Short mmCIF file of the C-alpha atoms (twelve columns), coordinates in Angstrom:
data_MODEL
# 
_entry.id   MODEL 
# 
loop_
_atom_site.group_PDB 
_atom_site.id 
_atom_site.type_symbol 
_atom_site.label_atom_id 
_atom_site.label_alt_id 
_atom_site.label_comp_id 
_atom_site.label_asym_id 
_atom_site.label_seq_id 
_atom_site.Cartn_x 
_atom_site.Cartn_y 
_atom_site.Cartn_z 
_atom_site.pdbx_PDB_model_num 
ATOM 1   C CA . UNK A 1   109.163 106.730 87.670  1 
ATOM 2   C CA . UNK A 2   112.460 106.349 88.411  1 
ATOM 3   C CA . UNK A 3   115.336 108.241 87.303  1 
ATOM 4   C CA . UNK A 4   117.952 105.326 87.520  1 
ATOM 5   C CA . UNK A 5   117.041 104.019 84.327  1 
ATOM 6   C CA . UNK A 6   116.637 105.529 80.999  1 
ATOM 7   C CA . UNK A 7   113.225 105.323 80.317  1 
ATOM 8   C CA . UNK A 8   112.566 108.945 79.972  1 
ATOM 9   C CA . UNK A 9   115.510 110.187 77.816  1 
ATOM 10  C CA . UNK A 10  114.714 106.968 75.611  1 
ATOM 11  C CA . UNK A 11  111.158 108.103 75.059  1 
ATOM 12  C CA . UNK A 12  112.184 112.017 74.698  1 
ATOM 13  C CA . UNK A 13  114.488 110.328 71.991  1 
ATOM 14  C CA . UNK A 14  111.935 108.180 70.371  1 
ATOM 15  C CA . UNK A 15  109.661 111.225 70.284  1 
ATOM 16  C CA . UNK A 16  112.076 113.628 68.153  1 
ATOM 17  C CA . UNK A 17  113.614 115.431 71.033  1 
ATOM 18  C CA . UNK A 18  117.304 115.047 70.502  1 
ATOM 19  C CA . UNK A 19  120.504 117.063 70.143  1 
ATOM 20  C CA . UNK A 20  121.214 120.175 72.726  1 
ATOM 21  C CA . UNK A 21  117.649 120.021 73.903  1 
ATOM 22  C CA . UNK A 22  117.514 116.339 74.641  1 
ATOM 23  C CA . UNK A 23  121.538 116.869 76.562  1 
ATOM 24  C CA . UNK A 24  119.826 120.026 78.206  1 
ATOM 25  C CA . UNK A 25  117.133 118.073 80.069  1 
ATOM 26  C CA . UNK A 26  119.212 115.225 80.684  1 
ATOM 27  C CA . UNK A 27  121.951 117.580 82.611  1 
ATOM 28  C CA . UNK A 28  118.715 119.185 84.499  1 
ATOM 29  C CA . UNK A 29  118.270 115.874 86.206  1 
ATOM 30  C CA . UNK A 30  121.735 115.097 86.566  1 
ATOM 31  C CA . UNK A 31  121.460 116.202 90.279  1 
ATOM 32  C CA . UNK A 32  118.165 117.268 91.895  1 
ATOM 33  C CA . UNK A 33  118.100 118.396 95.179  1 
ATOM 34  C CA . UNK A 34  115.120 119.922 97.507  1 
ATOM 35  C CA . UNK A 35  114.390 120.940 101.126 1 
ATOM 36  C CA . UNK A 36  111.511 121.296 102.981 1 
ATOM 37  C CA . UNK A 37  110.129 124.660 104.938 1 
ATOM 38  C CA . UNK A 38  108.497 124.478 108.133 1 
ATOM 39  C CA . UNK A 39  107.141 127.774 109.472 1 
ATOM 40  C CA . UNK A 40  110.375 129.737 109.450 1 
ATOM 41  C CA . UNK A 41  112.819 126.864 109.367 1 
ATOM 42  C CA . UNK A 42  114.223 125.096 106.203 1 
ATOM 43  C CA . UNK A 43  115.654 121.440 106.425 1 
ATOM 44  C CA . UNK A 44  119.038 120.493 104.971 1 
ATOM 45  C CA . UNK A 45  118.947 119.914 101.161 1 
ATOM 46  C CA . UNK A 46  118.674 116.199 100.364 1 
ATOM 47  C CA . UNK A 47  118.889 114.417 96.885  1 
ATOM 48  C CA . UNK A 48  115.662 113.606 94.872  1 
ATOM 49  C CA . UNK A 49  116.132 110.011 93.402  1 
ATOM 50  C CA . UNK A 50  112.447 109.640 91.977  1 
ATOM 51  C CA . UNK A 51  110.305 111.284 89.736  1 
ATOM 52  C CA . UNK A 52  110.359 114.508 88.152  1 
ATOM 53  C CA . UNK A 53  110.920 118.029 89.701  1 
ATOM 54  C CA . UNK A 54  108.151 119.399 91.556  1 
ATOM 55  C CA . UNK A 55  106.990 122.771 90.867  1 
ATOM 56  C CA . UNK A 56  108.995 122.695 87.426  1 
ATOM 57  C CA . UNK A 57  107.072 123.732 84.396  1 
ATOM 58  C CA . UNK A 58  108.244 121.299 82.221  1 
ATOM 59  C CA . UNK A 59  107.554 118.259 84.174  1 
ATOM 60  C CA . UNK A 60  103.907 117.729 83.221  1 
ATOM 61  C CA . UNK A 61  104.931 118.180 79.666  1 
ATOM 62  C CA . UNK A 62  107.524 115.466 80.305  1 
ATOM 63  C CA . UNK A 63  105.275 113.136 82.321  1 
ATOM 64  C CA . UNK A 64  102.906 113.472 79.252  1 
ATOM 65  C CA . UNK A 65  105.368 112.046 76.860  1 
ATOM 66  C CA . UNK A 66  106.645 109.656 79.170  1 
ATOM 67  C CA . UNK A 67  103.138 107.958 79.816  1 
ATOM 68  C CA . UNK A 68  101.569 108.628 76.106  1 
ATOM 69  C CA . UNK A 69  102.623 105.068 74.589  1 
ATOM 70  C CA . UNK A 70  100.451 103.378 77.723  1 
ATOM 71  C CA . UNK A 71  97.737  104.238 75.318  1 
ATOM 72  C CA . UNK A 72  98.900  102.485 72.431  1 
ATOM 73  C CA . UNK A 73  99.450  99.516  75.224  1 
ATOM 74  C CA . UNK A 74  95.970  99.476  76.394  1 
ATOM 75  C CA . UNK A 75  94.401  100.368 72.598  1 
ATOM 76  C CA . UNK A 76  96.106  97.014  71.353  1 
ATOM 77  C CA . UNK A 77  94.037  94.933  73.423  1 
ATOM 78  C CA . UNK A 78  91.110  95.799  71.429  1 
ATOM 79  C CA . UNK A 79  88.997  96.282  74.507  1 
ATOM 80  C CA . UNK A 80  86.761  99.363  75.614  1 
ATOM 81  C CA . UNK A 81  83.246  100.756 75.167  1 
ATOM 82  C CA . UNK A 82  81.624  101.701 72.238  1 
ATOM 83  C CA . UNK A 83  81.044  105.479 72.023  1 
ATOM 84  C CA . UNK A 84  78.960  105.992 68.554  1 
ATOM 85  C CA . UNK A 85  81.109  104.440 66.093  1 
ATOM 86  C CA . UNK A 86  84.628  104.741 68.066  1 
ATOM 87  C CA . UNK A 87  85.801  102.282 70.894  1 
ATOM 88  C CA . UNK A 88  87.040  104.358 74.034  1 
ATOM 89  C CA . UNK A 89  89.489  102.242 76.335  1 
ATOM 90  C CA . UNK A 90  91.448  104.972 78.219  1 
ATOM 91  C CA . UNK A 91  91.437  108.135 79.518  1 
ATOM 92  C CA . UNK A 92  94.080  110.656 80.656  1 
ATOM 93  C CA . UNK A 93  93.964  113.909 82.462  1 
ATOM 94  C CA . UNK A 94  97.514  114.679 83.991  1 
ATOM 95  C CA . UNK A 95  98.632  111.715 86.285  1 
ATOM 96  C CA . UNK A 96  94.858  110.394 86.385  1 
ATOM 97  C CA . UNK A 97  94.283  107.425 84.168  1 
ATOM 98  C CA . UNK A 98  90.853  105.850 83.615  1 
ATOM 99  C CA . UNK A 99  90.114  102.564 82.011  1 
ATOM 100 C CA . UNK A 100 86.880  101.763 80.270  1 
ATOM 101 C CA . UNK A 101 85.294  98.087  79.849  1 
ATOM 102 C CA . UNK A 102 82.383  96.500  79.162  1 
ATOM 103 C CA . UNK A 103 82.879  93.357  81.727  1 
ATOM 104 C CA . UNK A 104 85.194  92.630  84.571  1 
ATOM 105 C CA . UNK A 105 87.194  90.066  82.667  1 
ATOM 106 C CA . UNK A 106 87.909  92.477  80.067  1 
ATOM 107 C CA . UNK A 107 88.935  95.248  82.802  1 
ATOM 108 C CA . UNK A 108 91.132  92.932  84.178  1 
ATOM 109 C CA . UNK A 109 93.098  92.141  81.368  1 
ATOM 110 C CA . UNK A 110 93.367  95.786  80.791  1 
ATOM 111 C CA . UNK A 111 94.578  96.330  84.607  1 
ATOM 112 C CA . UNK A 112 97.162  93.496  83.794  1 
ATOM 113 C CA . UNK A 113 98.723  95.041  80.502  1 
ATOM 114 C CA . UNK A 114 98.921  98.578  82.696  1 
ATOM 115 C CA . UNK A 115 100.600 96.708  85.504  1 
ATOM 116 C CA . UNK A 116 103.075 94.946  83.048  1 
ATOM 117 C CA . UNK A 117 103.737 98.405  81.638  1 
ATOM 118 C CA . UNK A 118 104.440 99.584  85.058  1 
ATOM 119 C CA . UNK A 119 107.085 96.896  85.755  1 
ATOM 120 C CA . UNK A 120 108.526 97.616  82.435  1 
ATOM 121 C CA . UNK A 121 109.092 101.383 82.991  1 
ATOM 122 C CA . UNK A 122 109.273 101.818 86.834  1 
ATOM 123 C CA . UNK A 123 105.846 103.193 87.167  1 
ATOM 124 C CA . UNK A 124 104.328 103.108 90.631  1 
ATOM 125 C CA . UNK A 125 100.832 103.516 91.371  1 
ATOM 126 C CA . UNK A 126 98.955  104.684 94.571  1 
ATOM 127 C CA . UNK A 127 96.943  101.645 95.178  1 
ATOM 128 C CA . UNK A 128 94.784  103.369 98.050  1 
ATOM 129 C CA . UNK A 129 93.489  105.848 95.562  1 
ATOM 130 C CA . UNK A 130 92.731  103.031 92.693  1 
ATOM 131 C CA . UNK A 131 88.961  101.976 92.608  1 
ATOM 132 C CA . UNK A 132 86.533  100.558 89.959  1 
ATOM 133 C CA . UNK A 133 82.774  101.691 89.765  1 
ATOM 134 C CA . UNK A 134 80.421  99.611  87.735  1 
ATOM 135 C CA . UNK A 135 77.481  101.705 86.333  1 
ATOM 136 C CA . UNK A 136 74.481  99.471  86.633  1 
ATOM 137 C CA . UNK A 137 71.593  101.834 87.400  1 
ATOM 138 C CA . UNK A 138 70.739  99.807  90.584  1 
ATOM 139 C CA . UNK A 139 69.588  101.933 93.319  1 
ATOM 140 C CA . UNK A 140 70.424  101.082 97.038  1 
ATOM 141 C CA . UNK A 141 73.021  98.438  95.735  1 
ATOM 142 C CA . UNK A 142 75.287  97.332  98.931  1 
ATOM 143 C CA . UNK A 143 78.982  96.180  98.399  1 
ATOM 144 C CA . UNK A 144 79.844  93.778  101.088 1 
ATOM 145 C CA . UNK A 145 83.789  92.926  101.174 1 
ATOM 146 C CA . UNK A 146 85.354  90.031  102.101 1 
ATOM 147 C CA . UNK A 147 88.992  89.608  103.846 1 
ATOM 148 C CA . UNK A 148 90.191  89.285  100.598 1 
ATOM 149 C CA . UNK A 149 94.409  89.335  100.007 1 
ATOM 150 C CA . UNK A 150 95.995  87.724  97.051  1 
ATOM 151 C CA . UNK A 151 92.733  86.843  95.343  1 
ATOM 152 C CA . UNK A 152 88.793  87.764  95.633  1 
ATOM 153 C CA . UNK A 153 86.328  85.783  97.081  1 
ATOM 154 C CA . UNK A 154 83.622  88.130  97.426  1 
ATOM 155 C CA . UNK A 155 83.234  89.433  93.942  1 
ATOM 156 C CA . UNK A 156 83.657  93.171  94.755  1 
ATOM 157 C CA . UNK A 157 87.721  93.140  94.013  1 
ATOM 158 C CA . UNK A 158 89.294  93.676  90.878  1 
ATOM 159 C CA . UNK A 159 92.891  92.044  90.411  1 
ATOM 160 C CA . UNK A 160 95.728  94.849  89.566  1 
ATOM 161 C CA . UNK A 161 98.967  93.109  89.335  1 
ATOM 162 C CA . UNK A 162 99.902  91.736  92.367  1 
ATOM 163 C CA . UNK A 163 97.070  93.947  94.298  1 
ATOM 164 C CA . UNK A 164 93.540  93.886  94.669  1 
ATOM 165 C CA . UNK A 165 91.480  96.890  94.286  1 
ATOM 166 C CA . UNK A 166 88.016  97.813  95.361  1 
ATOM 167 C CA . UNK A 167 84.665  98.117  93.394  1 
ATOM 168 C CA . UNK A 168 83.112  101.190 95.125  1 
ATOM 169 C CA . UNK A 169 79.300  102.936 94.713  1 
ATOM 170 C CA . UNK A 170 80.754  106.317 94.239  1 
ATOM 171 C CA . UNK A 171 84.052  107.700 92.999  1 
ATOM 172 C CA . UNK A 172 85.291  111.168 92.604  1 
ATOM 173 C CA . UNK A 173 87.066  111.975 89.358  1 
ATOM 174 C CA . UNK A 174 87.968  115.391 88.492  1 
ATOM 175 C CA . UNK A 175 86.302  117.027 91.282  1 
ATOM 176 C CA . UNK A 176 82.960  115.539 90.068  1 
ATOM 177 C CA . UNK A 177 81.571  112.551 92.403  1 
ATOM 178 C CA . UNK A 178 79.775  109.772 90.051  1 
ATOM 179 C CA . UNK A 179 77.716  107.270 91.525  1 
ATOM 180 C CA . UNK A 180 76.796  103.717 89.876  1 
ATOM 181 C CA . UNK A 181 73.461  105.157 88.769  1 
ATOM 182 C CA . UNK A 182 75.340  108.227 86.944  1 
ATOM 183 C CA . UNK A 183 72.600  110.572 89.023  1 
ATOM 184 C CA . UNK A 184 75.557  113.158 90.023  1 
ATOM 185 C CA . UNK A 185 73.535  113.178 93.734  1 
ATOM 186 C CA . UNK A 186 76.683  113.478 95.777  1 
ATOM 187 C CA . UNK A 187 78.193  116.158 93.406  1 
ATOM 188 C CA . UNK A 188 74.763  118.180 93.667  1 
ATOM 189 C CA . UNK A 189 74.566  117.857 97.274  1 
ATOM 190 C CA . UNK A 190 78.197  119.058 97.934  1 
ATOM 191 C CA . UNK A 191 77.898  121.976 95.388  1 
ATOM 192 C CA . UNK A 192 74.390  123.005 97.362  1 
ATOM 193 C CA . UNK A 193 76.254  122.925 100.768 1 
ATOM 194 C CA . UNK A 194 79.343  124.975 99.307  1 
ATOM 195 C CA . UNK A 195 76.956  127.541 97.865  1 
ATOM 196 C CA . UNK A 196 74.965  128.074 100.980 1 
ATOM 197 C CA . UNK A 197 78.123  128.680 102.713 1 
ATOM 198 C CA . UNK A 198 79.400  131.044 100.560 1 
ATOM 199 C CA . UNK A 199 76.079  132.785 100.494 1 
ATOM 200 C CA . UNK A 200 76.354  132.872 104.299 1 
ATOM 201 C CA . UNK A 201 79.961  134.441 103.910 1 
ATOM 202 C CA . UNK A 202 78.792  137.288 101.052 1 
ATOM 203 C CA . UNK A 203 75.594  138.312 103.402 1 
ATOM 204 C CA . UNK A 204 78.086  138.695 106.523 1 
ATOM 205 C CA . UNK A 205 80.524  140.557 104.402 1 
ATOM 206 C CA . UNK A 206 77.443  142.856 103.186 1 
ATOM 207 C CA . UNK A 207 76.311  143.260 106.691 1 
ATOM 208 C CA . UNK A 208 79.453  144.414 108.218 1 
ATOM 209 C CA . UNK A 209 80.118  146.708 105.211 1 
ATOM 210 C CA . UNK A 210 76.872  148.185 105.584 1 
ATOM 211 C CA . UNK A 211 77.262  149.000 109.310 1 
# 
């Protein structure tokens, strides 16, 4: 998200944040600088031209207000998965966004809407962290990727604007590994390994204290 445009200030105004509060927030972002601490040395101060202030307690709230209308853009497509009597199309957690669809065609339509939104409001995505997982309950399925660039020829990529993102068999979301069978196998294995390591540390501490 760039501050060179007025997107954030426009959305704050539309959300009812006006007057002195609006002017105060805008003044905070009139000039933002930062430096990097390396060991005992600090770099010179430099201007920050994009994004929100790192470490500022207001930044998560400002980001939530800024990105909130993306939900309306996606919901207007009428896509998503049925959950009881409701249809769920998008999940938000901080800056993580999940789209839910019943088919590849629907998902690519939703991805296109998100991409168009990003162009309008100057939002940038980390495409290396974007993936698609299809819950099909097919154990042992193998994905063979072709050398696809602008268009997918192998069937294992999804169109996201001008980019392709891969389909994967396991994806970590909010610290939990989800596989295509929804077995939580990888998450359970990682949790067991961490538990054994921590148990070993506790026993080592207990033995040292006993001696």
